[in-house]
């Protein structure tokens, strides 16, 4: 693979479709340009002034013509809209189950990658082929954008929230990672490599980089370090809700809302507890961790809290009871 190529490799399941849509837009654009320029030139020639005394007849429009040149472009645009929307939702909605979760923090000017098993890398990402990989993206400082041209995927990394990015790599190799949003002096240096490996090679790679501790174990240490454990007593009545089987489940809040405890909910609850007071608990007794903990630490805590739920506790859309009411939250204060 060269340093530069007009068309990067196609190395993900969606790359082909993105290229097809791109080709469609390009062909429509080129054909329309040719047709329009042809008629501009043709009519300019046909209706040129042949005789200084000739006065053409005035024309007052044509309804059929108006309809034809409105409806045809409209239908072509609808195809673009429908196709683009389908691809957009397909590419930006990660599968709910069985994803390989990897955590990426953008920081001026590097990408820090953490794996659930505890491996860490900077400006390098290793993934297997044939497996849906879900990246949770966070920014430590300013707006960045995570871009892997070979996967035809790009996603802004917004400070203060989690963004998700998913792909399934198809072709082993090494491909560029870029930052695609101007983020300061060394924006152009904020790049790296994604290495796509066969599942077997990937297992070997994971084993060889054997880390001391999984992300969840590191998160548990932080959980103890910050004293979370004194109130969030596991499986018992503490001053704060137990965190067992919280991730991926519905939570009832003091203000009447019922929300899913996903990564974003946990993040906000740690940084600013009063925003998400859980029904039956006082949120104001919990310290505010905004500014106390960095994004990497937060991700470790969240992976730890995730590990307290069943292995299949992926966030799901809330399901209402048949009568339209909200089912009881899993996280309720025990009597
Ligand atoms: Cu980060 Cu540009």
Coordinates of C-alpha atoms and ligand atoms in Angstrom, one line a residue:
X1 CA 0.0 0.0 0.0
X2 CA 1.5 3.3 -1.1
X3 CA 1.8 6.4 1.0
X4 CA -0.8 8.1 -1.1
X5 CA -3.6 6.7 -3.3
X6 CA -6.7 8.3 -4.8
X7 CA -8.8 5.3 -3.8
X8 CA -7.7 3.8 -0.5
X9 CA -8.0 0.0 0.0
X10 CA -11.4 -1.4 0.7
X11 CA -11.0 -3.1 4.0
X12 CA -14.4 -3.1 5.7
X13 CA -17.8 -4.6 5.1
X14 CA -19.3 -1.1 4.3
X15 CA -16.5 0.2 2.1
X16 CA -17.9 -1.3 -1.1
X17 CA -21.3 0.3 -0.5
X18 CA -19.9 3.7 0.3
X19 CA -17.9 3.6 -2.9
X20 CA -21.0 2.5 -4.9
X21 CA -23.0 5.5 -3.5
X22 CA -20.0 7.8 -4.2
X23 CA -19.8 6.5 -7.8
X24 CA -23.5 7.0 -8.2
X25 CA -23.2 10.7 -7.1
X26 CA -20.2 11.2 -9.3
X27 CA -21.9 9.7 -12.4
X28 CA -25.1 11.7 -11.8
X29 CA -23.0 14.9 -11.3
X30 CA -20.9 14.3 -14.5
X31 CA -23.9 13.3 -16.7
X32 CA -25.9 16.3 -15.5
X33 CA -23.0 18.6 -16.1
X34 CA -22.5 17.3 -19.7
X35 CA -26.2 17.5 -20.5
X36 CA -26.5 21.1 -19.2
X37 CA -23.3 22.3 -20.9
X38 CA -24.4 20.6 -24.1
X39 CA -27.7 22.4 -24.2
X40 CA -26.3 25.7 -23.2
X41 CA -23.8 25.5 -26.1
X42 CA -26.4 24.1 -28.5
X43 CA -29.1 26.8 -27.8
X44 CA -26.5 29.5 -27.8
X45 CA -25.6 28.4 -31.3
X46 CA -29.1 27.7 -32.5
X47 CA -30.6 30.9 -31.4
X48 CA -27.6 33.1 -32.2
X49 CA -28.4 36.5 -33.8
X50 CA -28.4 35.7 -37.5
X51 CA -30.0 38.9 -38.8
X52 CA -29.8 42.3 -37.1
X53 CA -33.5 43.0 -37.9
X54 CA -34.8 39.6 -36.8
X55 CA -37.2 39.8 -33.7
X56 CA -37.9 36.4 -32.2
X57 CA -41.4 35.5 -30.9
X58 CA -41.9 35.7 -27.2
X59 CA -42.4 32.4 -25.4
X60 CA -44.6 32.2 -22.2
X61 CA -43.4 28.9 -20.7
X62 CA -44.4 25.3 -21.1
X63 CA -46.1 23.4 -18.3
X64 CA -45.0 19.9 -19.5
X65 CA -41.4 21.0 -19.7
X66 CA -41.5 22.5 -16.2
X67 CA -42.9 19.2 -14.8
X68 CA -40.3 17.1 -16.6
X69 CA -37.4 19.0 -15.4
X70 CA -38.7 19.2 -11.8
X71 CA -39.9 15.7 -11.4
X72 CA -36.9 13.8 -12.9
X73 CA -34.2 15.6 -10.7
X74 CA -36.6 15.2 -7.7
X75 CA -36.7 11.4 -8.2
X76 CA -32.9 11.2 -8.7
X77 CA -32.5 13.2 -5.5
X78 CA -34.8 10.9 -3.6
X79 CA -32.6 8.0 -4.6
X80 CA -29.6 9.8 -3.2
X81 CA -31.5 10.6 0.0
X82 CA -32.8 7.1 0.5
X83 CA -29.6 5.4 -0.3
X84 CA -27.5 7.8 1.8
X85 CA -29.9 7.5 4.8
X86 CA -29.8 3.7 4.7
X87 CA -26.0 3.7 4.6
X88 CA -25.8 6.3 7.4
X89 CA -27.9 4.4 9.8
X90 CA -26.3 1.1 8.9
X91 CA -22.8 2.6 9.5
X92 CA -23.5 4.6 12.6
X93 CA -25.6 2.1 14.5
X94 CA -23.4 -0.5 16.1
X95 CA -24.8 -4.1 16.5
X96 CA -26.2 -4.6 20.0
X97 CA -24.5 -7.8 20.8
X98 CA -21.2 -9.6 20.4
X99 CA -19.1 -6.6 19.5
X100 CA -15.5 -6.3 20.3
X101 CA -15.4 -3.2 22.4
X102 CA -12.3 -1.0 22.2
X103 CA -11.9 2.5 23.8
X104 CA -10.2 5.4 22.0
X105 CA -9.3 8.7 23.6
X106 CA -8.3 11.6 21.4
X107 CA -5.9 14.1 22.9
X108 CA -3.8 16.8 21.4
X109 CA -2.2 15.2 19.4
X110 CA -2.5 11.5 19.7
X111 CA -5.0 8.6 19.8
X112 CA -4.8 6.5 23.0
X113 CA -6.3 3.1 22.6
X114 CA -7.4 0.8 25.5
X115 CA -8.5 -2.8 25.1
X116 CA -10.8 -4.5 27.6
X117 CA -8.0 -7.0 28.4
X118 CA -5.8 -4.2 29.5
X119 CA -3.5 -3.6 26.5
X120 CA -2.8 0.0 25.7
X121 CA -1.4 1.6 22.6
X122 CA -0.8 5.0 21.2
X123 CA -1.6 5.8 17.5
X124 CA -2.0 2.1 16.9
X125 CA -5.1 0.0 16.7
X126 CA -5.2 -3.8 16.3
X127 CA -8.4 -5.5 15.2
X128 CA -9.3 -8.9 13.8
X129 CA -11.2 -9.6 10.5
X130 CA -14.7 -10.8 10.5
X131 CA -15.8 -9.4 13.9
X132 CA -17.9 -6.3 14.5
X133 CA -15.6 -3.9 16.4
X134 CA -17.3 -1.1 18.4
X135 CA -15.1 1.9 19.3
X136 CA -16.1 4.2 22.1
X137 CA -14.5 7.5 21.3
X138 CA -13.9 10.3 23.8
X139 CA -11.8 13.5 23.7
X140 CA -9.6 14.7 26.5
X141 CA -9.5 18.3 25.2
X142 CA -10.9 19.6 21.9
X143 CA -12.9 18.4 18.9
X144 CA -11.1 15.7 16.9
X145 CA -12.4 13.3 14.2
X146 CA -11.5 9.7 13.9
X147 CA -11.0 8.7 10.3
X148 CA -10.0 5.4 8.7
X149 CA -10.2 5.9 4.9
X150 CA -9.8 2.2 4.2
X151 CA -13.0 1.6 6.2
X152 CA -14.7 4.6 4.6
X153 CA -15.7 5.7 8.1
X154 CA -15.2 9.0 9.9
X155 CA -16.7 10.2 13.2
X156 CA -16.2 13.4 15.1
X157 CA -14.8 12.9 18.6
X158 CA -16.6 15.5 20.7
X159 CA -15.3 16.6 24.1
X160 CA -17.8 15.9 26.9
X161 CA -19.6 12.9 25.3
X162 CA -19.1 9.4 24.0
X163 CA -19.3 8.7 20.3
X164 CA -19.5 5.2 18.9
X165 CA -18.0 4.0 15.7
X166 CA -18.2 0.5 14.4
X167 CA -16.9 -1.5 11.5
X168 CA -16.1 -5.0 10.5
X169 CA -12.7 -5.3 8.9
X170 CA -12.4 -7.7 5.9
X171 CA -8.8 -7.5 4.7
X172 CA -5.7 -8.0 6.8
X173 CA -3.2 -5.2 6.4
X174 CA -2.1 -1.9 7.8
X175 CA -4.2 1.2 7.1
X176 CA -4.0 4.9 8.0
X177 CA -5.8 6.5 10.9
X178 CA -6.2 10.3 10.5
X179 CA -7.6 13.1 12.6
X180 CA -10.0 14.8 10.2
X181 CA -10.9 17.9 12.3
X182 CA -8.5 20.7 12.8
X183 CA -7.5 20.5 16.4
X184 CA -4.4 22.8 16.8
X185 CA -0.8 23.1 15.8
X186 CA 0.0 19.4 15.3
X187 CA -3.4 18.3 13.9
X188 CA -1.6 17.0 10.8
X189 CA 0.6 14.8 13.0
X190 CA -2.3 13.3 14.8
X191 CA -2.3 10.1 12.8
X192 CA -1.7 6.4 13.3
X193 CA -2.2 2.9 11.9
X194 CA -4.8 0.3 12.2
X195 CA -3.5 -3.2 11.8
X196 CA -6.1 -5.7 10.7
X197 CA -5.2 -9.3 11.5
X198 CA -6.8 -12.7 10.9
X199 CA -8.6 -13.9 14.1
X200 CA -5.8 -16.4 14.9
X201 CA -3.1 -13.8 14.5
X202 CA -5.2 -11.5 16.6
X203 CA -5.4 -14.0 19.4
X204 CA -1.6 -14.4 19.3
X205 CA -1.2 -10.6 19.3
X206 CA -3.4 -10.3 22.4
X207 CA -1.5 -13.1 24.2
X208 CA 1.9 -11.6 23.4
X209 CA 1.0 -8.2 24.7
X210 CA -0.2 -9.8 27.9
X211 CA -1.0 -7.0 30.2
X212 CA -0.9 -7.0 33.9
X213 CA -4.6 -6.2 34.4
X214 CA -7.8 -6.0 32.5
X215 CA -9.5 -2.6 32.1
X216 CA -12.2 -3.8 34.5
X217 CA -9.6 -4.6 37.2
X218 CA -8.0 -1.2 36.7
X219 CA -11.4 0.3 37.0
X220 CA -12.1 -1.5 40.2
X221 CA -8.9 -0.1 41.6
X222 CA -10.1 3.4 40.7
X223 CA -13.4 2.5 42.2
X224 CA -11.7 1.8 45.5
X225 CA -9.3 4.7 45.2
X226 CA -12.0 7.3 44.8
X227 CA -14.0 5.7 47.7
X228 CA -17.0 4.9 45.5
X229 CA -17.1 1.5 47.2
X230 CA -18.1 3.0 50.5
X231 CA -21.5 4.1 49.3
X232 CA -22.1 1.9 46.2
X233 CA -22.1 -1.3 48.2
X234 CA -22.5 -4.3 46.0
X235 CA -25.7 -6.2 46.3
X236 CA -26.7 -4.5 49.6
X237 CA -28.5 -1.5 50.8
X238 CA -26.0 1.3 50.7
X239 CA -26.3 5.0 50.7
X240 CA -26.1 4.9 47.0
X241 CA -27.5 2.5 44.4
X242 CA -25.9 -0.9 44.0
X243 CA -24.2 -1.0 40.6
X244 CA -24.7 -4.7 40.0
X245 CA -26.8 -5.3 36.9
X246 CA -27.2 -1.6 36.2
X247 CA -25.4 -1.4 32.9
X248 CA -27.7 -2.0 30.0
X249 CA -30.8 -1.9 32.2
X250 CA -33.5 0.7 32.7
X251 CA -33.1 3.1 35.6
X252 CA -35.8 5.3 37.2
X253 CA -34.8 8.7 38.1
X254 CA -36.0 11.1 40.8
X255 CA -37.3 13.5 38.2
X256 CA -39.6 10.8 36.7
X257 CA -37.5 9.9 33.7
X258 CA -36.7 6.3 32.9
X259 CA -33.4 5.9 31.1
X260 CA -31.1 3.2 29.9
X261 CA -27.8 3.0 31.9
X262 CA -25.4 3.1 28.9
X263 CA -21.9 4.5 28.8
X264 CA -23.1 8.0 28.4
X265 CA -25.4 7.8 31.3
X266 CA -22.7 6.4 33.6
X267 CA -20.3 9.0 32.4
X268 CA -22.6 11.8 33.3
X269 CA -23.6 10.2 36.6
X270 CA -20.0 10.1 37.6
X271 CA -19.1 13.6 36.5
X272 CA -22.2 15.3 37.6
X273 CA -24.3 13.1 39.9
X274 CA -27.2 15.5 40.4
X275 CA -28.0 15.4 36.7
X276 CA -29.2 11.8 37.1
X277 CA -30.5 11.4 40.7
X278 CA -31.8 7.8 40.9
X279 CA -35.2 7.4 42.4
X280 CA -35.0 6.9 46.1
X281 CA -31.5 8.2 46.5
X282 CA -29.9 11.5 47.3
X283 CA -27.5 12.4 44.5
X284 CA -26.1 15.4 46.3
X285 CA -24.1 13.3 48.8
X286 CA -21.9 12.1 46.0
X287 CA -18.9 14.1 45.1
X288 CA -18.8 15.7 41.7
X289 CA -16.0 14.2 39.7
X290 CA -15.9 16.8 36.9
X291 CA -12.3 17.8 36.6
X292 CA -11.1 15.1 39.1
X293 CA -10.8 12.2 36.7
X294 CA -9.5 12.0 33.1
X295 CA -11.3 10.3 30.2
X296 CA -9.2 7.2 30.3
X297 CA -9.9 6.8 34.0
X298 CA -13.6 7.3 33.4
X299 CA -13.6 4.6 30.7
X300 CA -11.9 2.2 33.1
X301 CA -14.6 2.9 35.7
X302 CA -17.3 2.4 33.2
X303 CA -15.8 -0.9 32.0
X304 CA -15.7 -2.0 35.6
X305 CA -19.4 -1.1 36.1
X306 CA -20.2 -2.9 32.9
X307 CA -18.4 -6.0 34.2
X308 CA -20.8 -6.1 37.1
X309 CA -23.7 -6.8 34.7
X310 CA -24.2 -10.0 32.8
X311 CA -22.0 -10.6 29.8
X312 CA -24.9 -9.9 27.5
X313 CA -26.0 -6.7 29.1
X314 CA -25.8 -4.5 26.1
X315 CA -27.9 -1.3 26.1
X316 CA -31.3 -2.0 24.6
X317 CA -34.1 0.2 23.5
X318 CA -36.6 0.5 26.3
X319 CA -39.6 -1.8 25.8
X320 CA -42.9 -0.5 27.1
X321 CA -45.5 -2.7 28.6
X322 CA -48.5 -3.5 26.3
X323 CA -50.5 -0.8 28.0
X324 CA -47.8 1.7 27.2
X325 CA -46.5 2.1 30.8
X326 CA -42.9 1.9 31.6
X327 CA -41.8 -1.4 33.1
X328 CA -40.3 -1.4 36.6
X329 CA -36.6 -0.4 36.6
X330 CA -34.0 -3.0 37.4
X331 CA -32.3 -0.5 39.7
X332 CA -34.7 0.0 42.5
X333 CA -34.0 0.6 46.1
X334 CA -34.5 -2.6 48.0
X335 CA -37.1 -2.5 50.8
Ligands
LIG1 CU1 -7.1 15.9 16.4 CU2 -7.1 17.1 14.4

